[in-house]
Coordinates of N, CA and C in Angstrom, one line a residue:
X1 N 46.2 143.2 5.8 CA 44.7 143.0 5.8 C 44.2 143.0 4.4
X2 N 44.8 143.9 3.5 CA 44.3 143.9 2.1 C 44.6 142.6 1.4
X3 N 45.7 141.9 1.8 CA 46.0 140.6 1.2 C 45.0 139.6 1.6
X4 N 44.6 139.6 2.8 CA 43.6 138.7 3.3 C 42.2 138.9 2.6
X5 N 41.8 140.2 2.5 CA 40.6 140.5 1.8 C 40.6 140.1 0.3
X6 N 41.8 140.3 -0.3 CA 41.9 139.9 -1.7 C 41.8 138.4 -1.9
X7 N 42.5 137.7 -1.0 CA 42.4 136.2 -1.0 C 41.0 135.7 -0.8
X8 N 40.3 136.3 0.2 CA 38.9 135.8 0.4 C 38.0 136.1 -0.8
X9 N 38.2 137.3 -1.4 CA 37.4 137.6 -2.6 C 37.6 136.6 -3.7
X10 N 38.8 136.1 -3.8 CA 39.1 135.2 -4.9 C 38.9 133.7 -4.5
X11 N 38.6 133.5 -3.2 CA 38.3 132.1 -2.7 C 37.1 132.2 -1.9
X12 N 36.0 132.6 -2.4 CA 34.8 132.8 -1.6 C 34.2 131.5 -1.0
X13 N 34.6 130.4 -1.5 CA 34.2 129.1 -0.9 C 34.6 129.0 0.6
X14 N 35.7 129.7 0.9 CA 36.2 129.6 2.3 C 35.2 130.2 3.3
X15 N 34.3 131.0 2.9 CA 33.3 131.6 3.8 C 32.3 130.5 4.3
X16 N 32.3 129.4 3.7 CA 31.5 128.3 4.2 C 31.9 127.9 5.6
X17 N 33.2 128.1 5.9 CA 33.7 127.8 7.2 C 33.1 128.7 8.4
X18 N 32.5 129.8 8.0 CA 31.9 130.7 9.0 C 30.8 130.0 9.7
X19 N 30.2 129.0 9.1 CA 29.2 128.2 9.8 C 29.6 127.6 11.1
X20 N 30.9 127.4 11.2 CA 31.5 126.9 12.5 C 31.1 127.8 13.7
X21 N 31.0 129.1 13.4 CA 30.6 130.0 14.5 C 29.2 129.8 14.9
X22 N 28.3 129.6 13.9 CA 26.9 129.3 14.1 C 26.7 128.0 14.9
X23 N 27.5 127.0 14.5 CA 27.4 125.7 15.2 C 27.9 125.8 16.6
X24 N 29.0 126.5 16.9 CA 29.5 126.6 18.2 C 28.5 127.4 19.1
X25 N 27.9 128.4 18.5 CA 27.0 129.2 19.3 C 25.7 128.3 19.6
X26 N 25.3 127.5 18.7 CA 24.2 126.7 18.9 C 24.5 125.6 20.0
X27 N 25.7 125.1 20.0 CA 26.1 124.1 21.0 C 26.1 124.8 22.4
X28 N 26.7 126.0 22.4 CA 26.8 126.7 23.7 C 25.4 127.0 24.3
X29 N 24.5 127.5 23.4 CA 23.1 127.8 23.9 C 22.4 126.5 24.4
X30 N 22.6 125.4 23.7 CA 22.0 124.2 24.1 C 22.5 123.7 25.4
X31 N 23.8 123.9 25.7 CA 24.3 123.5 27.0 C 23.7 124.4 28.1
X32 N 23.3 125.6 27.8 CA 22.7 126.5 28.8 C 21.2 126.2 29.0
X33 N 20.6 125.9 27.9 CA 19.1 125.6 27.9 C 18.8 124.3 28.5
X34 N 19.6 123.3 28.2 CA 19.4 121.9 28.6 C 20.6 121.4 29.4
X35 N 20.8 122.0 30.6 CA 22.0 121.6 31.4 C 22.0 120.2 31.9
X36 N 20.8 119.6 32.1 CA 20.7 118.3 32.7 C 20.0 117.3 31.7
X37 N 20.6 116.1 31.5 CA 20.0 115.1 30.6 C 18.7 114.6 31.2
X38 N 17.9 114.2 30.3 CA 16.6 113.5 30.7 C 16.6 112.0 30.4
X39 N 17.6 111.6 29.5 CA 17.7 110.2 29.2 C 19.2 109.8 29.3
X40 N 19.4 108.7 30.1 CA 20.7 108.3 30.3 C 21.0 107.0 29.5
X41 N 22.2 107.0 28.9 CA 22.6 105.9 28.0 C 23.6 104.9 28.7
X42 N 23.4 103.7 28.4 CA 24.3 102.7 29.0 C 24.3 101.4 28.2
X43 N 25.5 100.8 28.0 CA 25.6 99.5 27.4 C 26.4 98.6 28.3
X44 N 26.1 97.3 28.3 CA 26.9 96.4 29.1 C 28.3 96.4 28.7
X45 N 28.6 96.8 27.4 CA 30.0 96.9 27.0 C 30.8 98.0 27.7
X46 N 30.0 99.0 28.1 CA 30.7 100.1 28.8 C 31.3 99.6 30.1
X47 N 30.7 98.6 30.7 CA 31.2 98.1 32.0 C 32.4 97.2 31.8
X48 N 32.6 96.8 30.6 CA 33.8 95.9 30.3 C 35.0 96.8 30.0
X49 N 34.8 98.1 29.8 CA 35.9 98.9 29.4 C 36.5 99.7 30.6
X50 N 37.7 99.4 31.0 CA 38.3 100.1 32.2 C 38.7 101.5 31.9
X51 N 38.6 102.3 32.9 CA 39.1 103.7 32.8 C 40.6 103.7 32.6
X52 N 41.1 104.5 31.6 CA 42.5 104.6 31.4 C 42.8 106.0 31.0
X53 N 43.4 106.8 31.9 CA 43.7 108.2 31.7 C 44.6 108.5 30.5
X54 N 45.4 107.5 30.1 CA 46.4 107.8 29.1 C 45.7 107.9 27.7
X55 N 44.5 107.5 27.6 CA 43.8 107.6 26.3 C 43.4 109.1 26.1
X56 N 43.6 109.9 27.1 CA 43.3 111.3 26.9 C 44.2 111.9 25.9
X57 N 45.3 111.3 25.6 CA 46.3 111.8 24.6 C 45.7 111.9 23.2
X58 N 45.2 110.7 22.7 CA 44.5 110.8 21.4 C 43.2 111.6 21.4
X59 N 42.5 111.6 22.6 CA 41.3 112.4 22.7 C 41.7 113.8 22.6
X60 N 42.7 114.3 23.2 CA 43.1 115.7 23.1 C 43.7 116.1 21.7
X61 N 44.3 115.1 21.1 CA 44.8 115.4 19.7 C 43.7 115.8 18.8
X62 N 42.5 115.4 19.0 CA 41.3 115.7 18.2 C 41.2 117.3 18.1
X63 N 41.5 118.0 19.2 CA 41.3 119.4 19.2 C 42.3 120.1 18.2
X64 N 43.4 119.5 17.8 CA 44.3 120.0 16.8 C 44.1 119.4 15.5
X65 N 43.7 118.1 15.4 CA 43.6 117.4 14.2 C 42.5 118.0 13.3
X66 N 41.3 118.2 13.9 CA 40.2 118.7 13.1 C 40.4 120.1 12.6
X67 N 40.8 121.1 13.4 CA 41.1 122.4 12.8 C 42.3 122.4 11.8
X68 N 43.3 121.5 12.0 CA 44.4 121.5 11.1 C 44.0 121.2 9.7
X69 N 43.1 120.2 9.5 CA 42.7 119.9 8.1 C 41.6 120.8 7.6
X70 N 40.9 121.4 8.5 CA 40.0 122.5 8.1 C 40.8 123.6 7.4
X71 N 41.9 124.0 8.0 CA 42.7 125.0 7.4 C 43.5 124.5 6.1
X72 N 43.9 123.3 6.2 CA 44.7 122.7 5.1 C 43.9 122.7 3.8
X73 N 42.7 122.1 3.9 CA 41.8 122.0 2.7 C 41.3 123.4 2.3
X74 N 41.2 124.3 3.2 CA 40.7 125.7 2.8 C 41.7 126.3 1.9
X75 N 43.0 126.1 2.1 CA 44.0 126.7 1.3 C 44.4 125.8 0.1
X76 N 44.2 124.5 0.2 CA 44.7 123.6 -0.8 C 43.7 123.0 -1.8
X77 N 42.4 122.8 -1.4 CA 41.5 122.2 -2.3 C 40.0 122.6 -2.0
X78 N 39.4 123.2 -2.9 CA 38.0 123.7 -2.7 C 37.1 122.6 -2.5
X79 N 37.1 121.6 -3.3 CA 36.1 120.5 -3.2 C 36.2 119.7 -1.9
X80 N 37.5 119.4 -1.5 CA 37.7 118.7 -0.2 C 37.3 119.6 1.0
X81 N 37.5 120.9 0.8 CA 37.2 121.8 1.9 C 35.6 121.9 2.1
X82 N 34.9 122.0 1.0 CA 33.5 122.0 1.1 C 32.9 120.7 1.6
X83 N 33.5 119.6 1.2 CA 33.0 118.3 1.7 C 33.3 118.1 3.2
X84 N 34.5 118.6 3.6 CA 34.9 118.5 5.0 C 33.9 119.3 5.8
X85 N 33.6 120.5 5.4 CA 32.7 121.4 6.1 C 31.3 120.7 6.2
X86 N 30.8 120.2 5.1 CA 29.5 119.6 5.1 C 29.4 118.4 6.1
X87 N 30.4 117.5 5.9 CA 30.3 116.3 6.7 C 30.4 116.6 8.2
X88 N 31.3 117.5 8.6 CA 31.5 117.8 10.0 C 30.4 118.7 10.6
X89 N 30.1 119.8 9.9 CA 29.1 120.7 10.5 C 27.7 120.4 10.2
X90 N 27.4 119.8 9.1 CA 26.0 119.3 8.9 C 25.7 118.2 9.8
X91 N 26.7 117.3 9.9 CA 26.5 116.2 10.9 C 26.4 116.7 12.3
X92 N 27.2 117.7 12.7 CA 27.2 118.3 14.0 C 25.8 119.0 14.3
X93 N 25.3 119.6 13.2 CA 24.0 120.3 13.4 C 22.9 119.2 13.6
X94 N 22.9 118.1 12.9 CA 22.0 117.0 13.2 C 22.1 116.6 14.7
X95 N 23.3 116.5 15.2 CA 23.5 116.2 16.6 C 22.8 117.2 17.5
X96 N 22.9 118.5 17.2 CA 22.3 119.5 18.0 C 20.8 119.3 18.0
X97 N 20.2 119.0 16.9 CA 18.7 118.8 16.9 C 18.4 117.6 17.7
X98 N 19.2 116.5 17.6 CA 18.9 115.3 18.4 C 19.0 115.7 19.9
X99 N 20.1 116.4 20.3 CA 20.2 116.8 21.7 C 19.0 117.6 22.2
X100 N 18.5 118.5 21.3 CA 17.4 119.4 21.7 C 16.1 118.7 21.9
X101 N 15.8 117.7 21.1 CA 14.6 116.9 21.3 C 14.7 115.7 22.1
X102 N 16.0 115.3 22.4 CA 16.2 114.1 23.1 C 17.5 114.3 24.0
X103 N 17.4 115.2 25.0 CA 18.5 115.5 25.8 C 19.1 114.3 26.6
X104 N 20.2 113.8 26.2 CA 20.8 112.6 26.7 C 22.1 112.8 27.5
X105 N 22.5 111.8 28.3 CA 23.7 111.9 29.0 C 24.2 110.6 29.5
X106 N 25.2 110.6 30.4 CA 25.9 109.4 30.9 C 26.1 109.5 32.4
X107 N 26.2 108.3 33.0 CA 26.6 108.2 34.4 C 27.7 107.2 34.5
X108 N 28.7 107.4 33.7 CA 29.9 106.4 33.6 C 31.1 106.9 34.4
X109 N 31.1 108.2 34.7 CA 32.4 108.7 35.3 C 32.6 108.2 36.7
X110 N 33.8 107.8 36.9 CA 34.2 107.3 38.3 C 35.3 108.3 38.8
X111 N 35.5 108.2 40.1 CA 36.5 109.0 40.7 C 37.9 108.7 40.2
X112 N 38.7 109.7 39.9 CA 40.0 109.5 39.3 C 41.0 109.5 40.5
X113 N 41.7 108.4 40.7 CA 42.6 108.3 41.9 C 44.0 108.5 41.5
X114 N 44.3 108.4 40.2 CA 45.7 108.5 39.7 C 46.1 110.0 39.8
X115 N 47.4 110.2 40.0 CA 48.0 111.5 40.1 C 49.1 111.7 39.1
X116 N 48.8 111.9 37.8 CA 49.7 112.1 36.8 C 49.2 113.2 35.9
X117 N 49.9 113.6 34.9 CA 49.5 114.7 34.0 C 48.3 114.3 33.2
X118 N 48.2 113.0 32.8 CA 47.0 112.6 32.0 C 45.8 112.6 32.8
X119 N 45.9 112.2 34.1 CA 44.7 112.2 35.0 C 44.3 113.6 35.2
X120 N 45.2 114.5 35.4 CA 44.9 115.9 35.6 C 44.2 116.5 34.4
X121 N 44.6 116.1 33.2 CA 43.9 116.6 31.9 C 42.5 116.1 31.9
X122 N 42.3 114.8 32.2 CA 40.9 114.3 32.2 C 40.1 115.0 33.2
X123 N 40.6 115.3 34.4 CA 39.8 116.0 35.4 C 39.5 117.4 34.9
X124 N 40.4 118.0 34.2 CA 40.1 119.4 33.6 C 39.0 119.3 32.6
X125 N 39.1 118.3 31.7 CA 38.1 118.2 30.7 C 36.7 117.9 31.3
X126 N 36.7 117.1 32.3 CA 35.4 116.8 33.0 C 34.8 118.1 33.6
X127 N 35.7 118.9 34.1 CA 35.2 120.1 34.8 C 34.6 121.1 33.9
X128 N 34.9 121.1 32.6 CA 34.4 122.0 31.6 C 33.4 121.3 30.6
X129 N 33.4 120.0 30.6 CA 32.5 119.3 29.7 C 31.7 118.3 30.4
X130 N 30.5 118.7 30.8 CA 29.6 117.8 31.6 C 29.1 116.6 30.7
X131 N 28.8 115.5 31.3 CA 28.4 114.3 30.6 C 26.9 114.4 30.1
X132 N 26.7 115.4 29.3 CA 25.3 115.5 28.7 C 25.5 115.8 27.2
X133 N 24.4 115.7 26.4 CA 24.5 115.8 25.0 C 25.6 115.0 24.4
X134 N 25.5 113.7 24.5 CA 26.6 112.8 24.1 C 26.3 111.9 22.9
X135 N 25.1 111.7 22.6 CA 24.7 110.8 21.5 C 23.9 111.4 20.4
X136 N 24.4 111.4 19.2 CA 25.7 110.8 18.7 C 26.9 111.6 19.2
X137 N 28.0 111.0 19.2 CA 29.2 111.7 19.6 C 29.8 112.5 18.5
X138 N 29.8 113.9 18.8 CA 30.4 114.8 17.8 C 31.9 114.5 17.7
X139 N 32.5 114.1 18.8 CA 34.0 113.8 18.8 C 34.2 112.7 17.7
X140 N 33.4 111.7 17.8 CA 33.6 110.5 16.9 C 33.1 110.9 15.5
X141 N 32.0 111.5 15.3 CA 31.4 111.7 14.0 C 32.4 112.6 13.2
X142 N 32.9 113.7 13.8 CA 33.8 114.6 13.1 C 35.2 113.9 12.8
X143 N 35.6 113.0 13.6 CA 36.9 112.2 13.3 C 36.7 111.3 12.1
X144 N 35.6 110.6 12.1 CA 35.3 109.8 10.9 C 35.1 110.6 9.7
X145 N 34.4 111.8 9.8 CA 34.2 112.6 8.6 C 35.5 113.1 8.1
X146 N 36.4 113.6 9.0 CA 37.7 114.1 8.5 C 38.5 112.9 7.8
X147 N 38.4 111.8 8.4 CA 39.1 110.6 7.9 C 38.7 110.3 6.4
X148 N 37.4 110.3 6.2 CA 36.9 110.0 4.9 C 37.3 111.1 3.8
X149 N 37.4 112.3 4.2 CA 37.9 113.4 3.3 C 39.4 113.2 3.1
X150 N 40.1 112.9 4.1 CA 41.6 112.7 4.0 C 41.9 111.6 3.1
X151 N 41.2 110.5 3.2 CA 41.5 109.3 2.4 C 41.2 109.6 0.9
X152 N 40.3 110.5 0.6 CA 39.9 110.8 -0.8 C 40.9 111.7 -1.5
X153 N 41.6 112.5 -0.7 CA 42.5 113.5 -1.2 C 43.8 112.9 -1.7
X154 N 44.2 113.3 -2.9 CA 45.4 112.6 -3.5 C 46.6 113.4 -3.6
X155 N 46.6 114.6 -3.1 CA 47.8 115.5 -3.3 C 48.6 115.8 -2.1
X156 N 48.5 115.0 -1.0 CA 49.3 115.3 0.1 C 50.8 115.0 -0.3
X157 N 51.7 115.8 0.3 CA 53.1 115.7 0.0 C 53.6 114.3 0.5
X158 N 53.2 114.0 1.7 CA 53.5 112.7 2.3 C 52.2 111.9 2.5
X159 N 51.6 111.5 1.4 CA 50.3 110.9 1.4 C 50.2 109.7 2.3
X160 N 51.1 108.8 2.1 CA 51.1 107.5 2.9 C 51.1 107.8 4.4
X161 N 52.0 108.7 4.8 CA 52.2 109.0 6.2 C 50.9 109.7 6.8
X162 N 50.4 110.7 6.0 CA 49.2 111.4 6.5 C 48.0 110.4 6.6
X163 N 47.8 109.6 5.6 CA 46.7 108.6 5.7 C 46.8 107.5 6.7
X164 N 48.1 107.1 7.0 CA 48.3 106.2 8.0 C 48.0 106.8 9.4
X165 N 48.4 108.0 9.6 CA 48.1 108.7 10.8 C 46.6 108.9 11.0
X166 N 45.9 109.1 9.9 CA 44.4 109.3 10.0 C 43.8 107.9 10.3
X167 N 44.3 106.9 9.8 CA 43.8 105.5 10.2 C 44.0 105.3 11.6
X168 N 45.2 105.6 12.1 CA 45.5 105.4 13.6 C 44.5 106.2 14.4
X169 N 44.3 107.5 14.1 CA 43.5 108.3 14.9 C 42.0 108.0 14.8
X170 N 41.6 107.5 13.6 CA 40.1 107.2 13.5 C 39.8 106.0 14.4
X171 N 40.8 105.2 14.8 CA 40.6 104.1 15.7 C 40.8 104.6 17.1
X172 N 41.9 105.3 17.4 CA 42.3 105.7 18.7 C 41.3 106.7 19.4
X173 N 40.9 107.7 18.6 CA 40.0 108.7 19.2 C 38.7 108.2 19.6
X174 N 38.0 107.4 18.8 CA 36.7 106.8 19.4 C 37.0 105.9 20.6
X175 N 38.1 105.1 20.6 CA 38.5 104.3 21.8 C 38.8 105.2 22.9
X176 N 39.4 106.3 22.7 CA 39.7 107.3 23.8 C 38.5 107.8 24.5
X177 N 37.4 108.1 23.7 CA 36.2 108.6 24.3 C 35.6 107.5 25.3
X178 N 35.9 106.3 25.0 CA 35.4 105.2 25.8 C 36.2 104.9 27.0
X179 N 37.5 105.0 26.8 CA 38.4 104.6 27.9 C 38.5 105.8 29.0
X180 N 38.3 107.0 28.6 CA 38.3 108.0 29.6 C 36.8 108.4 30.1
X181 N 35.9 107.5 29.6 CA 34.5 107.6 30.0 C 33.8 108.9 29.7
X182 N 34.2 109.4 28.5 CA 33.5 110.6 28.0 C 32.2 110.2 27.2
X183 N 32.3 109.0 26.7 CA 31.2 108.5 25.9 C 30.9 107.0 26.1
X184 N 29.7 106.6 25.7 CA 29.3 105.2 25.8 C 29.5 104.6 24.4
X185 N 29.5 103.3 24.4 CA 29.6 102.6 23.1 C 28.5 103.0 22.2
X186 N 27.3 103.3 22.8 CA 26.2 103.7 22.0 C 26.5 105.0 21.2
X187 N 27.1 105.9 21.9 CA 27.4 107.2 21.3 C 28.4 107.1 20.2
X188 N 29.4 106.2 20.4 CA 30.4 106.0 19.4 C 29.8 105.4 18.1
X189 N 28.9 104.4 18.3 CA 28.3 103.7 17.2 C 27.5 104.7 16.4
X190 N 26.6 105.5 17.0 CA 25.8 106.4 16.2 C 26.6 107.6 15.7
X191 N 27.7 107.9 16.3 CA 28.6 108.9 15.7 C 29.2 108.4 14.4
X192 N 29.6 107.2 14.3 CA 30.1 106.6 13.1 C 29.0 106.5 12.0
X193 N 27.8 106.0 12.4 CA 26.7 105.9 11.5 C 26.3 107.3 10.9
X194 N 26.3 108.3 11.8 CA 26.0 109.6 11.3 C 26.9 110.1 10.2
X195 N 28.2 110.0 10.4 CA 29.1 110.4 9.4 C 29.0 109.6 8.1
X196 N 28.7 108.4 8.2 CA 28.5 107.6 6.9 C 27.2 108.0 6.2
X197 N 26.2 108.4 6.9 CA 25.0 108.8 6.3 C 25.2 110.2 5.7
X198 N 25.9 111.1 6.4 CA 26.2 112.4 5.8 C 27.1 112.3 4.6
X199 N 28.0 111.4 4.5 CA 28.8 111.2 3.3 C 27.9 110.7 2.2
X200 N 27.0 109.8 2.4 CA 26.1 109.4 1.4 C 25.2 110.6 0.9
X201 N 24.7 111.4 1.8 CA 23.9 112.5 1.4 C 24.8 113.5 0.5
X202 N 26.0 113.7 0.9 CA 26.9 114.6 0.1 C 27.1 114.1 -1.3
X203 N 27.3 112.8 -1.4 CA 27.5 112.2 -2.7 C 26.2 112.3 -3.6
X204 N 25.0 112.2 -3.0 CA 23.8 112.3 -3.7 C 23.6 113.8 -4.2
X205 N 24.0 114.7 -3.3 CA 23.9 116.1 -3.7 C 24.8 116.4 -4.8
X206 N 26.0 115.9 -4.8 CA 27.0 116.2 -5.8 C 26.5 115.6 -7.2
X207 N 25.9 114.4 -7.1 CA 25.4 113.8 -8.4 C 24.3 114.6 -9.0
X208 N 23.4 115.2 -8.1 CA 22.3 116.0 -8.6 C 22.8 117.3 -9.2
X209 N 23.8 117.9 -8.5 CA 24.4 119.1 -9.0 C 25.1 118.9 -10.4
X210 N 25.9 117.8 -10.4 CA 26.6 117.4 -11.6 C 25.6 117.2 -12.8
X211 N 24.5 116.5 -12.5 CA 23.5 116.2 -13.6 C 22.9 117.5 -14.1
X212 N 22.6 118.4 -13.2 CA 22.0 119.6 -13.6 C 22.9 120.5 -14.4
X213 N 24.2 120.5 -14.1 CA 25.2 121.2 -14.8 C 25.3 120.6 -16.2
X214 N 25.3 119.3 -16.3 CA 25.4 118.6 -17.5 C 24.3 118.9 -18.5
X215 N 23.1 118.9 -17.9 CA 21.9 119.3 -18.6 C 21.9 120.7 -19.1
X216 N 22.4 121.6 -18.2 CA 22.5 123.0 -18.6 C 23.5 123.3 -19.7
X217 N 24.6 122.5 -19.7 CA 25.6 122.7 -20.7 C 25.1 122.2 -22.1
X218 N 24.3 121.1 -22.0 CA 23.8 120.5 -23.3 C 22.8 121.5 -23.9
X219 N 21.9 122.1 -23.0 CA 21.0 123.1 -23.5 C 21.7 124.3 -24.1
X220 N 22.8 124.7 -23.5 CA 23.5 125.9 -23.9 C 24.2 125.6 -25.3
X221 N 24.6 124.3 -25.4 CA 25.3 123.9 -26.7 C 24.3 123.9 -27.9
X222 N 23.0 123.6 -27.6 CA 22.0 123.6 -28.6 C 21.6 125.0 -28.9

């Protein structure tokens, strides 16, 4: 315990990750307060995408992929860790505000007739994750956010392998949300847009901070 406390004291930036608890609490409260959607989303493209339970595999990988790099960057690189937290949790918080003022949902789910392990997993996910508060898709926005941070990081031991996997998952995970009917094409689109906007905001913030530090150092030198 003393080692953990000592490490945290010398790496205080890691405390930014505690916001995850605030975000999860907010998401849970929102699910209780707004259990039913008031606005339903649908695109004609949704009707062209068949249900395929096997896409639950990349969908489920998300639950390990996002926490994995949260921990990796926390121990390996302060700047990447802070950027990772901002893109995912600030973007997620924007989603919560959107859900609160515009409670949205889907009516895309069909009866699952297959009887295999992947179909069972989809049924389980559906039983605990109702088709509400879907746009923008947090599943998609966080995947894109993680991908952008991973691509910028230069010190992976097997950089080409990690970044190739990230490229594969940033394609498969959004597709998975569509093929198992967890999200609409509309949700996926705005999930991608949200992460791109949050990345732009992060860069603007960093430039402002850098400019202020530069100005402060010049004044100190004088």
